Short mmCIF file of C-alpha atoms in Angstrom, two decimals:
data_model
loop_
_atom_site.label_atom_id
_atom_site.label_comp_id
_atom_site.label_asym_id
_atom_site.label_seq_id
_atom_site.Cartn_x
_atom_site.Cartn_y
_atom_site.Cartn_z
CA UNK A 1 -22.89 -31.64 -21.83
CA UNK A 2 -20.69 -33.52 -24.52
CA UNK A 3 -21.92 -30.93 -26.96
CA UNK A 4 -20.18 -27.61 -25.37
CA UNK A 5 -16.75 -29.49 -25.33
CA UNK A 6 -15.89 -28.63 -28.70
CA UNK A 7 -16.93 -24.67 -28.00
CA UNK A 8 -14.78 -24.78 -24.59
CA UNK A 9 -11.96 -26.06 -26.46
CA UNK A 10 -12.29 -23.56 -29.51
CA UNK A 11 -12.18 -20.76 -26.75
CA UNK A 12 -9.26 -22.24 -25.11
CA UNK A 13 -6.91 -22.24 -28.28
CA UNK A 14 -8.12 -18.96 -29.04
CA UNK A 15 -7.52 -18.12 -26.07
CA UNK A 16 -4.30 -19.61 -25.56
CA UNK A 17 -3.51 -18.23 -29.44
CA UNK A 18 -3.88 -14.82 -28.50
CA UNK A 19 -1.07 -14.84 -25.13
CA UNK A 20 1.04 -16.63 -27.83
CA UNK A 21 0.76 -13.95 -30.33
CA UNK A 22 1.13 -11.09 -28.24
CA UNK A 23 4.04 -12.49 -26.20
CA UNK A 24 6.09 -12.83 -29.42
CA UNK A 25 4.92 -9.67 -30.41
CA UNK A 26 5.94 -8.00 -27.19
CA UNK A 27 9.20 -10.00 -27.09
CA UNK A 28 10.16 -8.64 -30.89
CA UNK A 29 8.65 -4.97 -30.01
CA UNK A 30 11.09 -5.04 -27.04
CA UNK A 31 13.96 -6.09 -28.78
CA UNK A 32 13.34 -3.22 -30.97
CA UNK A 33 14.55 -0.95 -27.80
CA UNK A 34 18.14 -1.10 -27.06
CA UNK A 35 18.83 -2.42 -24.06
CA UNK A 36 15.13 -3.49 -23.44
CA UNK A 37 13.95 -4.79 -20.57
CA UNK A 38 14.59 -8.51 -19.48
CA UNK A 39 12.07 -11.08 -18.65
CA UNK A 40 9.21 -8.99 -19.03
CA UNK A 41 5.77 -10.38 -17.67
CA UNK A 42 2.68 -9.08 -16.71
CA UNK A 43 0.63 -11.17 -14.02
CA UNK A 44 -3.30 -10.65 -14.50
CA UNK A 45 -5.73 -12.08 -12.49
CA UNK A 46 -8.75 -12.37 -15.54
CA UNK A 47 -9.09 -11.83 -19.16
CA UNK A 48 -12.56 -10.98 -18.81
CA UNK A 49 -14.26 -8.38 -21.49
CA UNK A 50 -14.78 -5.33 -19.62
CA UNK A 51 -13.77 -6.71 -16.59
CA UNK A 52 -11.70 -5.15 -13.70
CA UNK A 53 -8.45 -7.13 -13.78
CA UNK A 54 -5.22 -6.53 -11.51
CA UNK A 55 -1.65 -6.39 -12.87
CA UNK A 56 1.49 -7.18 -11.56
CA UNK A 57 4.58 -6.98 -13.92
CA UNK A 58 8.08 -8.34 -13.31
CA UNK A 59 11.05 -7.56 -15.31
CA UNK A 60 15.26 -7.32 -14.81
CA UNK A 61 17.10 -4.33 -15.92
CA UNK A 62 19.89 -6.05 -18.37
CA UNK A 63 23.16 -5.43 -17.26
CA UNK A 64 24.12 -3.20 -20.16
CA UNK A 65 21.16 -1.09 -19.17
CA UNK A 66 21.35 2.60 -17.60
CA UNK A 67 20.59 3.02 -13.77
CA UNK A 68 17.13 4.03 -13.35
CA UNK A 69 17.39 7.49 -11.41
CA UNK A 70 15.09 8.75 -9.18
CA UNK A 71 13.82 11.88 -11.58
CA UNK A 72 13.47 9.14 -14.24
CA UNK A 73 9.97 7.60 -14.79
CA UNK A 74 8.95 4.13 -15.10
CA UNK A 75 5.31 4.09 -17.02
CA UNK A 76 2.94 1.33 -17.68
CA UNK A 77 0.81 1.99 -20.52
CA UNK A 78 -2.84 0.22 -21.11
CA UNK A 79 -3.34 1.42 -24.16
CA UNK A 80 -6.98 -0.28 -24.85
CA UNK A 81 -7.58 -0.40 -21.12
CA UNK A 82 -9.82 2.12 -19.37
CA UNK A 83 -10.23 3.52 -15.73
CA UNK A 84 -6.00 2.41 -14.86
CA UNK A 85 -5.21 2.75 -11.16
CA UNK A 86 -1.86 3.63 -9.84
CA UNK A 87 0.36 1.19 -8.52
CA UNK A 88 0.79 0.68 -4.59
CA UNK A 89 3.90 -1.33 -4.03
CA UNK A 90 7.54 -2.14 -5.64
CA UNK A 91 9.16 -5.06 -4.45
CA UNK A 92 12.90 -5.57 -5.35
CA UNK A 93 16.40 -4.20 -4.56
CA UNK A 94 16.11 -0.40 -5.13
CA UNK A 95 17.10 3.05 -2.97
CA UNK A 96 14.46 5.55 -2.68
CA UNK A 97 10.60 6.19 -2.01
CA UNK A 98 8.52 5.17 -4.94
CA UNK A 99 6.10 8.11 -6.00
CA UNK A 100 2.97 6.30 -7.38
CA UNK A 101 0.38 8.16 -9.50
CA UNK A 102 -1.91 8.02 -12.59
CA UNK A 103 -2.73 10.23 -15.71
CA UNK A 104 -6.47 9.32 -15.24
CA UNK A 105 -6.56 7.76 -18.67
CA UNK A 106 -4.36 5.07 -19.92
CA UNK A 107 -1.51 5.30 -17.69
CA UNK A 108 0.25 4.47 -14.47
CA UNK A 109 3.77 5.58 -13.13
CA UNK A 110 6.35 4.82 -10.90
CA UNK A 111 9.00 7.80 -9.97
CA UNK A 112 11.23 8.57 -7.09
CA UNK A 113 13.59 5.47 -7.18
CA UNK A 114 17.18 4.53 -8.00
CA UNK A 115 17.42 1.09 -9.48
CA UNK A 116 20.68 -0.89 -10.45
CA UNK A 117 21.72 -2.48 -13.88
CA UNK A 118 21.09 -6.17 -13.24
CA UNK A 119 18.16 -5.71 -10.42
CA UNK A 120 14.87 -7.57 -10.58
CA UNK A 121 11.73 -5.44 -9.57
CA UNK A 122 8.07 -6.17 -9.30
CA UNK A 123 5.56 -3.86 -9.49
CA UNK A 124 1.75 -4.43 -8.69
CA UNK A 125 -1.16 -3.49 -7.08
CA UNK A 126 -2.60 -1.65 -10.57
CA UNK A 127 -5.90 -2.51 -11.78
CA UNK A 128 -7.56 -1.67 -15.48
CA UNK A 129 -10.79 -2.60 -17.00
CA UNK A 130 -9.66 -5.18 -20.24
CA UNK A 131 -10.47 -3.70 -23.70
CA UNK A 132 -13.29 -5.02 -25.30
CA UNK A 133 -11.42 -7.47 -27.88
CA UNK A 134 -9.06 -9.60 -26.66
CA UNK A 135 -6.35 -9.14 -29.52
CA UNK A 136 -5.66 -5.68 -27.50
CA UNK A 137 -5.10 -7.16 -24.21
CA UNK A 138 -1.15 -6.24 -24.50
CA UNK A 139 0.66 -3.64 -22.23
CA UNK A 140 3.58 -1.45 -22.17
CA UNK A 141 6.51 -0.88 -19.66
CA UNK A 142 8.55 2.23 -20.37
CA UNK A 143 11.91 4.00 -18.27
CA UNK A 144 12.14 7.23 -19.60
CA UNK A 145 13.91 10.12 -18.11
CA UNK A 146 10.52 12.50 -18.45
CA UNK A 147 7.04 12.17 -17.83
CA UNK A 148 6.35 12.92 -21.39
CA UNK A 149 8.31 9.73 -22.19
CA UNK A 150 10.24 11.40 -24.74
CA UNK A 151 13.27 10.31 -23.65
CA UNK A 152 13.27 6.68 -23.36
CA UNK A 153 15.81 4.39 -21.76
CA UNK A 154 14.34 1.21 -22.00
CA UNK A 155 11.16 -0.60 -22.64
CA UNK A 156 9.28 -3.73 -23.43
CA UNK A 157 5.93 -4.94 -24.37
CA UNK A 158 4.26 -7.89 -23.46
CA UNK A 159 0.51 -9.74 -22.68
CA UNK A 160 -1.05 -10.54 -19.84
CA UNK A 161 -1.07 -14.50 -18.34
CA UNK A 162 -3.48 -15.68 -15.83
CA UNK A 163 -2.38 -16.11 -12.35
CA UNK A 164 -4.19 -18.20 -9.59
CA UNK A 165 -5.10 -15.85 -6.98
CA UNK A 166 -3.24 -17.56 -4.13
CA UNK A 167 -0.01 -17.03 -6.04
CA UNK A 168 -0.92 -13.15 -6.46
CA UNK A 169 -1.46 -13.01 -3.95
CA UNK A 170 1.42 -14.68 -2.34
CA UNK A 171 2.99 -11.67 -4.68
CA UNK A 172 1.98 -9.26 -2.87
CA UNK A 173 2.35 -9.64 0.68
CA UNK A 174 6.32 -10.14 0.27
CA UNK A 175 8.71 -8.98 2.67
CA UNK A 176 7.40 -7.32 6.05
CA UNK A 177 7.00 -3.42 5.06
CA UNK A 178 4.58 -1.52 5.69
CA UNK A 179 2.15 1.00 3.83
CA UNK A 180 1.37 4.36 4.53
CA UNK A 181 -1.00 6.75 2.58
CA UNK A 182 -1.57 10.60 3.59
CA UNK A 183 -3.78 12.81 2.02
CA UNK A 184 -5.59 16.13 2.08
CA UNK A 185 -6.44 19.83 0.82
CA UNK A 186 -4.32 23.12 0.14
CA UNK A 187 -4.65 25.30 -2.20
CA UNK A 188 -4.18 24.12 -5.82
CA UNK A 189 -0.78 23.31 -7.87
CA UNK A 190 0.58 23.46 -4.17
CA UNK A 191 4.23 21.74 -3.74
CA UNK A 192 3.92 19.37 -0.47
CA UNK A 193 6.83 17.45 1.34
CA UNK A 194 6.98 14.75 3.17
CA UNK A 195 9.61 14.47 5.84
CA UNK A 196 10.53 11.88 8.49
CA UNK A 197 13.75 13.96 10.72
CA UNK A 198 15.95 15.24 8.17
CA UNK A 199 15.42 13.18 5.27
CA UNK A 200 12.69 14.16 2.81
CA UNK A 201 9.94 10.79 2.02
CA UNK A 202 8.45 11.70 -1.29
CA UNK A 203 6.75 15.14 -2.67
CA UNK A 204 4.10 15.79 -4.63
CA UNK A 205 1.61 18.51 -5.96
CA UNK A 206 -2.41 19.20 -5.24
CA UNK A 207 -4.53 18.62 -7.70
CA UNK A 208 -6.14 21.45 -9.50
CA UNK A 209 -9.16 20.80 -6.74
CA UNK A 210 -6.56 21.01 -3.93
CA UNK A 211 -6.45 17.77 -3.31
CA UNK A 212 -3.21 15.93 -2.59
CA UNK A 213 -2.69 12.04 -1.95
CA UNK A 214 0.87 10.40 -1.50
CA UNK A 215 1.21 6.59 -1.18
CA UNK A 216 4.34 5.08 0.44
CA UNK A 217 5.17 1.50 0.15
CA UNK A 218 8.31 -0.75 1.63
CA UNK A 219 8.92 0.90 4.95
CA UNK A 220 9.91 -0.27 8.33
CA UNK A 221 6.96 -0.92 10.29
CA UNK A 222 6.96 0.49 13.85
CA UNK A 223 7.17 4.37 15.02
CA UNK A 224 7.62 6.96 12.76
CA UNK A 225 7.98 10.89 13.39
CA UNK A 226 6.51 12.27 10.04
CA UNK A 227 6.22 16.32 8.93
CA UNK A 228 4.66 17.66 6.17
CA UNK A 229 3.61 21.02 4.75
CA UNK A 230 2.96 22.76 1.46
CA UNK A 231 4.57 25.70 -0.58
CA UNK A 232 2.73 27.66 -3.00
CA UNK A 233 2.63 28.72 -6.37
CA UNK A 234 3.99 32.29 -5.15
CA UNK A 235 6.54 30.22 -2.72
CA UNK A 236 4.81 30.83 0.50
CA UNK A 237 5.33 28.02 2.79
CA UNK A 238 2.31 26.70 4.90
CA UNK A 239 2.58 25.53 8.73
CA UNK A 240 4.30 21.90 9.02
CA UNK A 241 1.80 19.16 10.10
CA UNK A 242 4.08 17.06 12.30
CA UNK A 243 2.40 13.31 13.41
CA UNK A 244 3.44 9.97 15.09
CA UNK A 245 2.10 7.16 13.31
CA UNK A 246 2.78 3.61 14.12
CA UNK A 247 2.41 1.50 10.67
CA UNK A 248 2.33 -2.24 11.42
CA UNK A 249 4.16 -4.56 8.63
CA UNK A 250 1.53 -6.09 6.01
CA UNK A 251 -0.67 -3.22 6.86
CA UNK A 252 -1.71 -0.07 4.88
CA UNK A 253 -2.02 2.94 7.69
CA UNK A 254 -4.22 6.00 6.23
CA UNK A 255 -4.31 9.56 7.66
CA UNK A 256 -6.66 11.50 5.97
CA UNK A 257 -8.69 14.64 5.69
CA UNK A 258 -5.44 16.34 6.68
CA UNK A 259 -5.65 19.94 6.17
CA UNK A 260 -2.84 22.49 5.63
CA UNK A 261 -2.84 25.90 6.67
CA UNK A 262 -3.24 28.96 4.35
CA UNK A 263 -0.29 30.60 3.41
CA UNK A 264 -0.02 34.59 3.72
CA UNK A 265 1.69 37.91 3.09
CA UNK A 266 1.85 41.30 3.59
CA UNK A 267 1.68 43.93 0.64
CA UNK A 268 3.93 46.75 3.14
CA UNK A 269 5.12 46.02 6.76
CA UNK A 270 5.42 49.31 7.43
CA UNK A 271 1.93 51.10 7.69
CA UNK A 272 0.87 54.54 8.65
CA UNK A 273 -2.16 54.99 10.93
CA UNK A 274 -5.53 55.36 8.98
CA UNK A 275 -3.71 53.14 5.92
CA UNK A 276 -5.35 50.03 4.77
CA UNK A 277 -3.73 46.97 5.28
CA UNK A 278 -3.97 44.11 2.73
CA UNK A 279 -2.94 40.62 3.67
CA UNK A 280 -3.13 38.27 0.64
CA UNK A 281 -2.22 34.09 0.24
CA UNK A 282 -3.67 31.07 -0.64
CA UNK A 283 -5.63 27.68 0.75
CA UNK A 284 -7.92 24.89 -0.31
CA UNK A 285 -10.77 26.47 -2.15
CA UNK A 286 -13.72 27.57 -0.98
CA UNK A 287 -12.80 27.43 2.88
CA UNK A 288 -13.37 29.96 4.99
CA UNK A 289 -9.88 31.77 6.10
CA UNK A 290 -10.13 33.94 9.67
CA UNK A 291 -7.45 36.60 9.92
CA UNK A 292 -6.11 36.95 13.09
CA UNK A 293 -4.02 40.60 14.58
CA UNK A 294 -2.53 40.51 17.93
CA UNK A 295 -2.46 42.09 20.58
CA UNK A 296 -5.05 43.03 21.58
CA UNK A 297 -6.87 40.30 19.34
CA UNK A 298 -8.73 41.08 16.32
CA UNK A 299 -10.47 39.02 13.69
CA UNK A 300 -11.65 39.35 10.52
CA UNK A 301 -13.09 36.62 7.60
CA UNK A 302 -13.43 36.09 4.07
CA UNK A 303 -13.42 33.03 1.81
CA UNK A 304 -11.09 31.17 -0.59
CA UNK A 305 -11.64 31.37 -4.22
CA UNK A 306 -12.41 28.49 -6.33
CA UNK A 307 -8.44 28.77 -7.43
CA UNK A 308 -7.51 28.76 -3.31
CA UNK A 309 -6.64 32.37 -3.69
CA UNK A 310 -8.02 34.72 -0.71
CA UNK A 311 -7.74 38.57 0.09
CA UNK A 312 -8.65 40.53 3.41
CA UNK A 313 -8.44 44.46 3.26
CA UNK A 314 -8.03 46.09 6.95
CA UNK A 315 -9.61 49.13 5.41
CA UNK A 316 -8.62 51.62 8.16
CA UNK A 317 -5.60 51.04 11.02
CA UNK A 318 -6.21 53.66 13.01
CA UNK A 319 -7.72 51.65 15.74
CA UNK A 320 -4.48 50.23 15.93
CA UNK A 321 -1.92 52.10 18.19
CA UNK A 322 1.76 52.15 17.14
CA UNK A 323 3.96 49.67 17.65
CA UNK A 324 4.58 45.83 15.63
CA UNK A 325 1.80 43.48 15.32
CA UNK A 326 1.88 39.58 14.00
CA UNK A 327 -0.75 38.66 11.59
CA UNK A 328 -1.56 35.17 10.86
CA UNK A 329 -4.84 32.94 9.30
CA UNK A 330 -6.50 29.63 9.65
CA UNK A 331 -8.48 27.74 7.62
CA UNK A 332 -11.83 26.20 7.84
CA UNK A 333 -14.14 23.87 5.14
CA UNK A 334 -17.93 23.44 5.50
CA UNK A 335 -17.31 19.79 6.93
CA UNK A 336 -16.07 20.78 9.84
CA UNK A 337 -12.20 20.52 9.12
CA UNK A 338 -10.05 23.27 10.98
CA UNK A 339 -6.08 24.14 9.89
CA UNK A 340 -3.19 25.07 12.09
CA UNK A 341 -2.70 28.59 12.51
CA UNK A 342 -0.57 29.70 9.41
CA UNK A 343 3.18 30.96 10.09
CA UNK A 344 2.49 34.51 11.13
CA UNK A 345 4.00 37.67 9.28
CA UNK A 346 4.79 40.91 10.86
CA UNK A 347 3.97 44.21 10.26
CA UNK A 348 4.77 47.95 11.92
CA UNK A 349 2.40 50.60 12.81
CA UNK A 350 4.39 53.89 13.15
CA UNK A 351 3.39 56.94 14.56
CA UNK A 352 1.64 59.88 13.16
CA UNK A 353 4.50 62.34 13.54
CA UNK A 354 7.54 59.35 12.76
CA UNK A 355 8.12 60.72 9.34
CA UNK A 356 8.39 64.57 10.16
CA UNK A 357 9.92 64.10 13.84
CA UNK A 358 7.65 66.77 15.04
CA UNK A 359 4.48 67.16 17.21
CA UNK A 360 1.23 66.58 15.96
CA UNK A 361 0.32 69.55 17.89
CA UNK A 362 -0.37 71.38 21.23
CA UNK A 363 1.01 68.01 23.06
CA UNK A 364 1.48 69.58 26.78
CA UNK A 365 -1.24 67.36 28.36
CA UNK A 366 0.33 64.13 26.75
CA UNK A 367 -2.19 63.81 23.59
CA UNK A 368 0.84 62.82 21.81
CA UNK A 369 -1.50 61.95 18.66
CA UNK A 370 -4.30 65.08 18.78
CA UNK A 371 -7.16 63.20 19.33
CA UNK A 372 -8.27 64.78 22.21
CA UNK A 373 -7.78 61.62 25.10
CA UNK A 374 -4.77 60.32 26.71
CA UNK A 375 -4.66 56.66 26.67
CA UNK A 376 -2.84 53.88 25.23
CA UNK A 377 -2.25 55.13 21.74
CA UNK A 378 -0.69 58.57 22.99
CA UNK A 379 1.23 55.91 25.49
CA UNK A 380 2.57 53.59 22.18
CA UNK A 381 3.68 57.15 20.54
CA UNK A 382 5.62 57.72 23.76
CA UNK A 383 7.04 53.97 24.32
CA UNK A 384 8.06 54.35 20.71
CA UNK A 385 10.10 57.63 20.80
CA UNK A 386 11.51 56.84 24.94
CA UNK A 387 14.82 57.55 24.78
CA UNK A 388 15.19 60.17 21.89
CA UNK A 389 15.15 64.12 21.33
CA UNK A 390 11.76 63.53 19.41
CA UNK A 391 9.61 66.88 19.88
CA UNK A 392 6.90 63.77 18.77
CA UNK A 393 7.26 62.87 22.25
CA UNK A 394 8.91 65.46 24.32
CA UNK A 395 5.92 66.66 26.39
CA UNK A 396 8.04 68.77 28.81
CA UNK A 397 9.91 70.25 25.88
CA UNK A 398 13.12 69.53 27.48
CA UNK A 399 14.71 67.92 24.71
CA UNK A 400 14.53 64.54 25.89
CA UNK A 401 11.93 61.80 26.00
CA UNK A 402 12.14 60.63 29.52
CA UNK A 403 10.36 59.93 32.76
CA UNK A 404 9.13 63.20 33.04
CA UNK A 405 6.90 63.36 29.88
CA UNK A 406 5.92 59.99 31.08
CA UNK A 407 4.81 61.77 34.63
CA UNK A 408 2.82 64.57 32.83
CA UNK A 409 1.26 61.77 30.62
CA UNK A 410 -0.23 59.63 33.48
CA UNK A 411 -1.20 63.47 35.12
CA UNK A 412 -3.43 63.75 32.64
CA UNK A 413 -4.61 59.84 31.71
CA UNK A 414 -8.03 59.33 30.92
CA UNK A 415 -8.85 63.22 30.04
#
C-alpha cells in the first residue's frame, strides 16, 4: 500500500498543476477582452479521460459591461470536448425565456434573455465528454451579438474544478421554477412559436428532419394555457396547438410527439368547371397528407416529400357544382400520429356560362348546364344567377331570374 503513495501524490500535483495553469491562463485570456466577464468558474463534476462530465459555470457581468439583449448570444465553447449537450436552466436575475440549443459539435448556447450590467447568472445542466489530455480541459464563455460570434461583447476563459455532487447538486435545484420541454414534427426549416395568452414564450426552427424541441426553464409552476403553431418557409401558417399543462416546481413536464398540421394553398380560387385544381403546402416528411373538399365531402391522398413538401392535383372539377368550397388537409406518420385539420382555404367554382352571361343552350326544361339532367348542378347555376337578368339562368326568358324559372326547374327535376 505504502508504495502507491508516492504515484497518488504525483497525480495529485499534476493534477492540481494543471487547474492552476489553466485558471491563470483563463484569467489573463479574459483580461484580454474588454470588459470581460467577472468571476468566471466552471463547476465540473469529474476530470475523467473520456468521461461524461457536467458543467455548471458562474460568472458577473462587470458593471462597465453592455446589457446582454435578448437577440444577443451567450456561447460556451468545449473546444477539445466532444458530444456537448445544451444547457437546461439559468439561474440569476434576468427578463426573458432562455432559448437553449447546441451546434452538435463543440458548442452550447444560451439566447432569448436580457441581462443587467452588474447581474450574477449561473448556467448548468450541460454535459461534454473531457478531451483526452488533461492540459485541454479549459472552456470558453462568449456574449456576442450573433451566432457566428463575430461580434463579441464579452468573454472569459477558464478550467474546470471539481465539485462534490451534493453541492451540484444543491446548484441546481435553486429557486422553485419549473421546467417545461415541447417537442415535435413539421415540415423542415419551419418557424414555430410558443405562446402563453398574448405574450410569445420562446421560438424556434425544425430541424432539417422536421423535428423541433424547445426547452423552457424558470417558470411559475401551476396552470398554464400554452399555444403553439408553425409558419413555413413560403409563410403559410399551420393550425395552433393550444394545451393546459400543469408544471409542478422542481419538476421537468414533457409533451411530446406533438404534431403540427400541414400548411396549404391554392394556385387560383377561382376555377372553371372541368379545370384542375392544385392545392400545394408543406408538413413533416414523409407523412401521409389527406385532402379534404366540402360539401358534399371528398377526399383525396398523397404523401410528403423527404423536404415536407406535398402536391395534390384535382385533375377534373366538373363533379363539382358551382358555388364556394373550403379545402383543408391533415397529416398522418406511419406511427400512428394524426394532425389537426390545417386552416382551410377557399376556392370558387363558377358556372359554365359566368364568363359570357349567356345560355349554354336550349335551357327551357331547366338543364341550365347542357348535360342532359336536371339536378343539383343545373340548381347551383340557378342559386348562383337568382336575382339577375342572366339569360344563364332565365329559363322562362322573361328577363329575370326568379321563382318562376325555379318552378319550371323542379317541373322538370330528375329528367
Amino acid at each position: 500500500m505504502n508504495s502507491n503513495k508516492p504515484a497518488l501524490f504525483i497525480s495529485v500535483c499534476c493534477a492540481l498543476f494543471v487547474w492552476i495553469f489553466f485558471l491563470f491562463a483563463g484569467i489573463s485570456q479574459s483580461k484580454a477582452q474588454t470588459p470581460g466577464l467577472s468571476n468566471l468558474v466552471d463547476y465540473s463534476n469529474n476530470w475523467d479521460i473520456q468521461e461524461q462530465a457536467t458543467h455548471t459555470f458562474i460568472f458577473t457581468l462587470p458593471l462597465d459591461a453592455p446589457q446582454v439583449n435578448p437577440t444577443d448570444y451567450i456561447r460556451f465553447r468545449f473546444d477539445n470536448y466532444t458530444d456537448v449537450t445544451a444547457p437546461t436552466y439559468v439561474q440569476g436575475t434576468y427578463a426573458g425565456t432562455p432559448d437553449f440549443s447546441t451546434d452538435n459539435t463543440h458548442n452550447a448556447y444560451v439566447t432569448g434573455i436580457t441581462v443587467t450590467p452588474g447581474t450574477q447568472l449561473t448556467i448548468g445542466g450541460m454535459t461534454a465528454v473531457n478531451p483526452i489530455v488533461m492540459l485541454n480541459l479549459y472552456t470558453t464563455v462568449y456574449i456576442s451579438e450573433d451566432f457566428a460570434t463575430t461580434i463579441i461583447k464579452n468573454s472569459g476563459t477558464t478550467a474546470p474544478i471539481l465539485l462534490p455532487n451534493t453541492i451540484a447538486m444543491n446548484m441546481v435545484v435553486g429557486l422553485p421554477y419549473a421546467n417545461l420541454q415541447i417537442s415535435g414534427y413539421a415540415a423542415p426549416y419551419t418557424y414555430v412559436l410558443f405562446n402563453e395568452g398574448l405574450s410569445t414564450l420562446g421560438t424556434g426552427y425544425t430541424s432539417l428532419t422536421g423535428y423541433f424541441s424547445r426547452y423552457f426553464s424558470g417558470i411559475a409552476g401551476g396552470t398554464h394555457y400554452l399555444s403553439f403553431y408553425g409558419i413555413d418557409q413560403a409563410n403559410r401558417n399551420t393550425s395552433t396547438i393550444s394545451v393546459v399543462l400543469d408544471t409542478p416546481i422542481y419538476q421537468l413536464t414533457t409533451l411530446t410527439d406533438q404534431l403540427l398540421s400541414p400548411t396549404i394553398a391554392v394556385d387560383d380560387v377561382a376555377i372553371d368547371p372541368g379545370e384542375p385544381i392544385y392545392a400545394t403546402g408543406s408538413a413533416a416528411p414523409d407523412t401521409t397528407i389527406n385532402l379534404f373538399t366540402d360539401s358534399p365531402l371528398r377526399s383525396y391522398a398523397t404523401t410528403a416529400d423527404v423536404d415536407g413538401n406535398w402536391t395534390v392535383t384535382i385533375t377534373d372539377s366538373s363533379g363539382y357544382v358551382p358555388g364556394d368550397y373550403r379545402l383543408y388537409a391533415m397529416a398522418q406518420t406511419g406511427t400512428g400520429l394524426q394532425s389537426l385539420f390545417s386552416p382551410a382555404v377557399l376556392f370558387t367554382l363558377t358556372p359554365t356560362s359566368v364568363g359570357s352571361g349567356t345560355a349554354c343552350g336550349d335551357i327551357s326544361e331547366g338543364d341550365l348546364n347542357c348535360d342532359t339532367l336536371v339536378n343539383l348542378a343545373d340548381f347551383s347555376i340557378l342559386m348562383y344567377y337568382w336575382g339577375t337578368i342572366s339569360p344563364a339562368a332565365d329559363i322562362n326568358l322573361d328577363g329575370a331570374v326568379n321563382l318562376t324559372d325555379f318552378s319550371v326547374m323542379m317541373y322538370y327535376w330528375g329528367s
